[in-house]
Coordinates of C-alpha atoms and ligand atoms in Angstrom, one line a residue:
M1 CA 11.0 4.9 20.7
T2 CA 9.5 7.7 18.5
R3 CA 6.4 9.0 20.3
T4 CA 5.0 11.3 17.9
P5 CA 4.4 10.6 14.2
P6 CA 7.5 11.6 12.1
Y7 CA 5.3 13.0 9.4
R8 CA 2.0 14.7 8.9
L9 CA -0.6 13.5 6.4
S10 CA -2.6 16.1 4.6
T11 CA -5.4 15.3 2.1
E12 CA -6.0 19.0 1.3
A13 CA -5.6 19.6 -2.6
E14 CA -3.0 22.3 -2.1
P15 CA -1.9 22.6 1.6
A16 CA 0.2 25.7 2.4
V17 CA 3.6 24.1 2.7
D18 CA 7.2 24.6 1.7
A19 CA 8.2 22.2 -1.2
G20 CA 11.3 21.5 0.9
R21 CA 9.1 19.7 3.5
V22 CA 7.3 17.4 1.1
L23 CA 8.2 13.8 1.5
L24 CA 6.0 12.7 -1.3
C25 CA 2.6 13.8 -2.8
V26 CA 0.6 11.0 -4.3
T27 CA -1.9 12.2 -6.9
H28 CA -4.7 9.9 -8.2
G29 CA -6.7 10.3 -11.4
E30 CA -6.2 13.0 -13.8
A31 CA -3.6 15.7 -13.3
E32 CA -2.0 18.5 -15.5
G33 CA 1.5 19.2 -16.2
E34 CA 4.6 17.5 -15.3
P35 CA 4.8 15.9 -11.9
A36 CA 7.3 17.5 -9.4
M37 CA 10.1 15.1 -8.5
W38 CA 8.4 14.6 -5.1
E39 CA 5.1 13.8 -6.6
L40 CA 3.8 10.3 -7.6
R41 CA 1.0 9.9 -10.0
T42 CA -0.8 6.5 -9.4
G43 CA -2.8 6.6 -12.7
L44 CA -5.8 5.1 -10.9
P45 CA -9.1 6.8 -11.8
H46 CA -10.4 9.0 -8.9
L47 CA -14.1 8.5 -7.8
A48 CA -14.7 10.3 -4.6
G49 CA -12.9 11.9 -1.6
P50 CA -9.5 13.4 -1.5
Q51 CA -7.5 13.1 -4.7
R52 CA -4.1 13.9 -3.4
E53 CA -2.3 12.9 -0.2
W54 CA 0.7 14.8 1.3
W55 CA 3.2 13.1 3.3
L56 CA 5.0 16.1 5.0
S57 CA 7.8 16.6 7.3
E58 CA 8.1 19.0 10.3
T59 CA 11.9 18.7 10.0
P60 CA 14.3 19.2 7.1
L61 CA 14.7 16.5 4.4
T62 CA 17.5 14.8 2.9
D63 CA 17.3 13.7 -0.8
H64 CA 18.7 10.3 -1.5
S65 CA 17.3 10.1 -5.0
T66 CA 19.3 8.2 -7.5
G67 CA 18.3 8.0 -11.1
E68 CA 14.8 6.7 -11.4
L69 CA 14.6 6.0 -7.8
G70 CA 13.1 8.9 -5.8
L71 CA 13.6 8.9 -2.0
R72 CA 13.2 11.8 0.5
T73 CA 13.8 11.4 4.1
N74 CA 14.0 12.9 7.6
A75 CA 15.7 11.4 10.4
D76 CA 12.8 8.9 11.2
I77 CA 11.0 8.2 8.1
G78 CA 11.3 8.3 4.3
F79 CA 9.0 8.0 1.2
G80 CA 10.0 6.9 -2.0
Q81 CA 8.9 5.9 -5.6
L82 CA 10.3 3.7 -8.4
R83 CA 8.7 3.3 -11.8
I84 CA 9.2 0.1 -14.0
P85 CA 8.7 0.5 -17.6
E86 CA 6.3 -1.6 -19.5
S87 CA 9.2 -3.0 -21.7
A88 CA 11.0 -4.3 -18.6
L89 CA 7.8 -6.0 -17.4
R90 CA 7.0 -7.5 -20.8
A91 CA 10.7 -8.8 -21.1
D92 CA 10.6 -10.5 -17.7
C93 CA 8.1 -9.3 -15.1
A94 CA 9.5 -11.4 -12.2
A95 CA 13.2 -10.3 -12.9
S96 CA 12.1 -6.5 -13.3
C97 CA 10.2 -6.6 -10.1
E98 CA 12.9 -8.3 -8.3
E99 CA 15.4 -5.6 -9.5
A100 CA 13.1 -2.8 -8.3
F101 CA 12.8 -4.1 -4.8
A102 CA 16.4 -5.0 -4.8
R103 CA 17.3 -1.5 -5.5
I104 CA 15.0 -0.1 -2.9
L105 CA 16.3 -2.5 -0.3
A106 CA 19.9 -1.8 -1.2
L107 CA 19.5 1.9 -0.9
L108 CA 17.5 2.0 2.5
P109 CA 20.4 0.9 4.8
T110 CA 22.6 3.7 3.5
T111 CA 19.9 6.4 4.5
G112 CA 19.7 5.5 8.2
L113 CA 16.1 4.1 7.5
P114 CA 16.7 0.5 6.9
H115 CA 13.2 -0.8 7.6
L116 CA 10.7 -1.1 4.7
L117 CA 7.3 -0.7 6.4
R118 CA 4.9 -0.2 3.7
S119 CA 4.7 -0.6 0.0
W120 CA 2.1 0.2 -2.7
I121 CA 2.3 -1.2 -6.2
Y122 CA 0.3 0.1 -9.0
L123 CA 0.6 -2.6 -11.7
G124 CA -0.6 -2.2 -15.3
H125 CA -2.1 -5.3 -16.9
I126 CA -2.2 -7.1 -13.5
H127 CA -4.4 -9.9 -14.9
A128 CA -2.4 -10.4 -18.2
G129 CA -1.0 -14.0 -18.7
E130 CA -2.5 -17.3 -17.9
G131 CA -2.1 -19.3 -14.7
D132 CA 1.3 -18.9 -13.2
D133 CA 2.3 -16.5 -15.8
E134 CA -0.2 -14.0 -14.8
R135 CA 1.5 -10.7 -14.1
Y136 CA 0.5 -10.4 -10.5
R137 CA 1.8 -13.9 -9.8
Q138 CA 5.1 -13.1 -11.5
F139 CA 5.3 -10.0 -9.5
C140 CA 5.0 -12.0 -6.4
I141 CA 7.8 -14.1 -7.5
G142 CA 10.1 -11.1 -8.0
R143 CA 9.2 -9.4 -4.8
G144 CA 9.6 -12.7 -2.9
R145 CA 13.2 -13.1 -4.3
A146 CA 14.3 -9.6 -3.4
L147 CA 13.0 -9.7 0.1
T148 CA 14.5 -13.0 0.9
A149 CA 17.8 -12.1 -0.7
A150 CA 17.9 -9.1 1.6
G151 CA 17.4 -11.4 4.5
L152 CA 14.0 -10.5 5.5
D153 CA 11.7 -13.2 7.1
A154 CA 7.9 -13.0 7.2
N155 CA 8.1 -10.7 10.4
A156 CA 9.9 -8.0 8.6
F157 CA 7.9 -8.1 5.2
P158 CA 6.3 -4.7 4.7
A159 CA 2.5 -4.1 4.7
A160 CA 1.4 -3.8 1.1
T161 CA -1.2 -2.8 -1.4
V162 CA -0.9 -4.3 -5.1
I163 CA -3.5 -2.9 -7.3
G164 CA -4.1 -3.0 -11.1
R165 CA -4.3 0.4 -12.9
P166 CA -5.1 1.3 -16.4
G167 CA -2.2 1.7 -19.0
D168 CA 1.3 0.4 -19.1
G169 CA 4.0 0.0 -16.5
A170 CA 4.2 -0.1 -12.7
C171 CA 4.9 2.2 -10.1
I172 CA 6.1 1.3 -6.5
H173 CA 5.5 3.8 -3.7
F174 CA 7.1 3.0 -0.4
M175 CA 7.7 4.1 3.3
A176 CA 10.8 3.2 5.1
G177 CA 11.6 3.8 8.9
R178 CA 14.7 4.1 11.2
E179 CA 12.9 1.9 13.6
P180 CA 11.1 -1.5 12.8
A181 CA 7.4 -1.7 13.2
E182 CA 5.4 -4.6 14.7
A183 CA 3.8 -7.0 12.2
I184 CA 0.1 -7.8 13.0
E185 CA -1.7 -10.7 11.4
N186 CA -5.4 -11.1 11.1
P187 CA -6.8 -14.0 13.1
R188 CA -9.7 -14.3 10.5
Q189 CA -7.2 -14.8 7.6
T190 CA -4.4 -17.0 6.7
S191 CA -1.2 -15.0 6.6
A192 CA -0.6 -14.2 2.9
F193 CA 3.0 -15.5 3.1
D194 CA 1.4 -18.9 4.1
Y195 CA -1.1 -19.0 1.2
P196 CA -1.5 -22.6 -0.4
R197 CA 0.1 -23.2 -3.9
R198 CA -3.1 -22.7 -5.8
Y199 CA -2.7 -18.9 -5.6
G200 CA 0.5 -19.0 -7.1
P201 CA 4.2 -20.4 -6.9
Q202 CA 5.2 -17.6 -4.5
P203 CA 2.9 -16.7 -1.7
P204 CA 2.7 -12.9 -1.4
S205 CA 5.3 -11.5 0.8
F206 CA 3.5 -9.0 2.9
V207 CA 2.0 -8.7 6.6
R208 CA -1.6 -7.6 7.2
A209 CA -0.5 -4.5 9.2
Q210 CA 2.3 -2.8 10.9
R211 CA 2.0 -1.2 14.2
T212 CA 4.6 1.6 14.6
S213 CA 6.3 2.9 17.6
W214 CA 4.5 6.1 17.3
G215 CA 1.2 4.5 17.7
E216 CA -0.3 4.1 14.3
L217 CA -1.5 1.0 12.6
I218 CA -0.7 0.8 9.0
V219 CA -3.0 -1.7 7.4
S220 CA -2.4 -3.4 4.0
G221 CA -4.9 -3.8 1.4
T222 CA -7.6 -5.8 2.9
A223 CA -10.4 -7.7 1.0
A224 CA -13.2 -10.4 1.5
V225 CA -10.6 -13.0 2.2
V226 CA -11.5 -15.4 5.1
G227 CA -9.0 -18.0 5.9
H228 CA -7.3 -18.0 2.4
E229 CA -10.4 -18.0 0.3
S230 CA -12.4 -15.2 -1.4
R231 CA -15.9 -14.9 0.0
H232 CA -19.0 -13.4 -1.8
P233 CA -17.4 -13.7 -5.3
D234 CA -18.5 -10.8 -7.6
D235 CA -20.9 -9.3 -4.7
T236 CA -19.4 -6.0 -4.0
A237 CA -21.8 -5.1 -1.1
A238 CA -21.2 -8.2 0.6
Q239 CA -17.4 -8.2 0.1
L240 CA -17.5 -4.7 1.6
L241 CA -19.0 -5.8 4.7
E242 CA -16.7 -8.9 4.8
T243 CA -13.8 -6.3 4.4
E244 CA -14.9 -4.1 7.3
R245 CA -15.1 -7.2 9.5
N246 CA -11.6 -8.0 8.7
L247 CA -10.5 -4.4 9.3
A248 CA -12.2 -4.7 12.8
A249 CA -10.5 -8.1 13.4
L250 CA -7.1 -6.5 12.7
R251 CA -7.6 -3.6 14.9
E252 CA -8.6 -5.8 17.7
A253 CA -5.6 -8.0 17.1
A254 CA -3.4 -4.8 17.5
G255 CA -5.0 -4.0 20.8
G256 CA -6.7 -0.9 22.0
D257 CA -9.0 1.6 20.3
W258 CA -8.0 2.8 16.9
Q259 CA -9.4 6.0 15.2
P260 CA -9.3 6.0 11.4
L261 CA -7.2 8.8 9.7
R262 CA -7.2 7.8 6.1
T263 CA -8.7 5.0 4.1
V264 CA -8.5 4.2 0.5
V265 CA -11.1 2.1 -1.2
Y266 CA -10.3 0.4 -4.5
L267 CA -13.3 -0.6 -6.6
R268 CA -13.2 -2.7 -9.6
D269 CA -16.4 -1.4 -11.0
P270 CA -16.7 2.4 -10.8
A271 CA -20.5 2.2 -11.2
E272 CA -20.9 0.7 -7.8
L273 CA -19.4 3.9 -6.0
A274 CA -22.8 4.3 -4.2
L275 CA -22.2 1.1 -2.4
V276 CA -19.3 2.6 -0.5
D277 CA -20.3 4.2 2.9
R278 CA -17.7 6.8 3.4
E279 CA -19.1 7.9 6.6
R280 CA -19.1 4.5 8.1
L281 CA -15.3 4.0 7.3
G282 CA -14.3 7.2 9.0
G283 CA -11.5 9.6 8.4
A284 CA -10.4 10.8 5.1
V285 CA -11.8 8.4 2.5
S286 CA -10.6 8.2 -1.0
V287 CA -12.5 5.9 -3.6
L288 CA -10.4 4.8 -6.6
Q289 CA -11.0 2.6 -9.5
G290 CA -8.4 -0.2 -9.3
D291 CA -8.2 -4.0 -10.0
V292 CA -7.8 -6.2 -6.9
C293 CA -5.3 -8.9 -7.7
R294 CA -7.8 -11.9 -7.7
P295 CA -10.4 -11.4 -10.3
E296 CA -13.4 -12.4 -8.1
L297 CA -12.5 -9.7 -5.6
M298 CA -14.5 -6.5 -6.5
V299 CA -13.2 -4.3 -3.7
E300 CA -10.2 -3.8 -1.4
C301 CA -9.8 -1.2 1.5
E302 CA -6.5 0.0 3.1
A303 CA -6.4 2.1 6.1
L304 CA -4.3 4.1 8.5
Y305 CA -5.2 4.3 12.3
R306 CA -4.1 6.2 15.2
R307 CA -4.4 5.0 18.6
A308 CA -7.4 6.7 20.2
G309 CA -6.7 9.4 22.8
R310 CA -3.7 10.9 20.7
N311 CA -3.7 13.7 18.3
Ligands
3EB1 C1 -5.4 -10.7 -0.1 O1 -5.9 -10.6 1.0 C2 -5.9 -9.8 -1.2 O2 0.3 -9.1 -2.9 O3 1.0 -7.5 -1.6 C3 -3.9 -7.3 -0.8 C4 -3.0 -6.6 -0.4 C5 -3.6 -8.5 -1.7 C6 -1.5 -7.0 -0.9 C7 0.0 -8.2 -2.0 C8 -2.4 -8.6 -2.2 C9 -1.3 -8.0 -1.6 O4 -4.6 -11.7 -0.5 C10 -4.8 -9.2 -2.2

């Protein structure tokens, strides 16, 4: 068991670090110049809080990047990214997303980090297409096929965020581990992989949270979903409160006291920034403009917690 976190997260704009120890730097909003190969730009407008997050390693890195797929690892953890061009999504969204996840899942076992723990998908035109042709639903079909083909059952699904961003194309960001983490589901919510047919032909393949062997709780994008239904349609203030109840229920399900390290709030309407109480969420809180995958959902939060009493 790994007892200490195999990475260090910094939300400083420019931490004093050696570029050789950067697993991945995620930049939201506007940025100048060409990104470094270890930098990922989400394209999500930045509204408040840290604009960059640095996933740093205390130990030397190995670069496993091949072509478009970037992946840097230490002995315990790896962070990577893969872009899907708009042309591929237009030609066949499900197939291009399946191929992207299949590439990631094929590479991981060769790196000593076979477990896909966490994924973030920044998806352009998330609501384009009608009914089951909607881009998000097609994405779910592709992801589901790739995870199933890799032999993963629901327990081994990653925690996830899928969020719409302005502009074209998609970008996948992921975290992989040497050891598996423990899937935690939310007793207030139907597991996403058990959602009924009305939300799409392929239920979303993710778990609500992953509890790592080093005492962190990695929480997926969490919204005002109770059971499988969206609550408080279009009411952002009420959705935020419901979302916080969901986060609290997940922490309780994971056992013990959890201290917030980092939260990201995705708001559909940037004019509603004042509704977000960053103090109450705790830790480093970034607020971004992003479109949650169900149109009636106005807000979503993801979080990273550490077991209280550790540092
Ligand atoms: C929900 O609870 C809200 O498809 O991977 C949140 C996080 C949501 C991840 C995904 C979807 C996903 O169903 C939507």
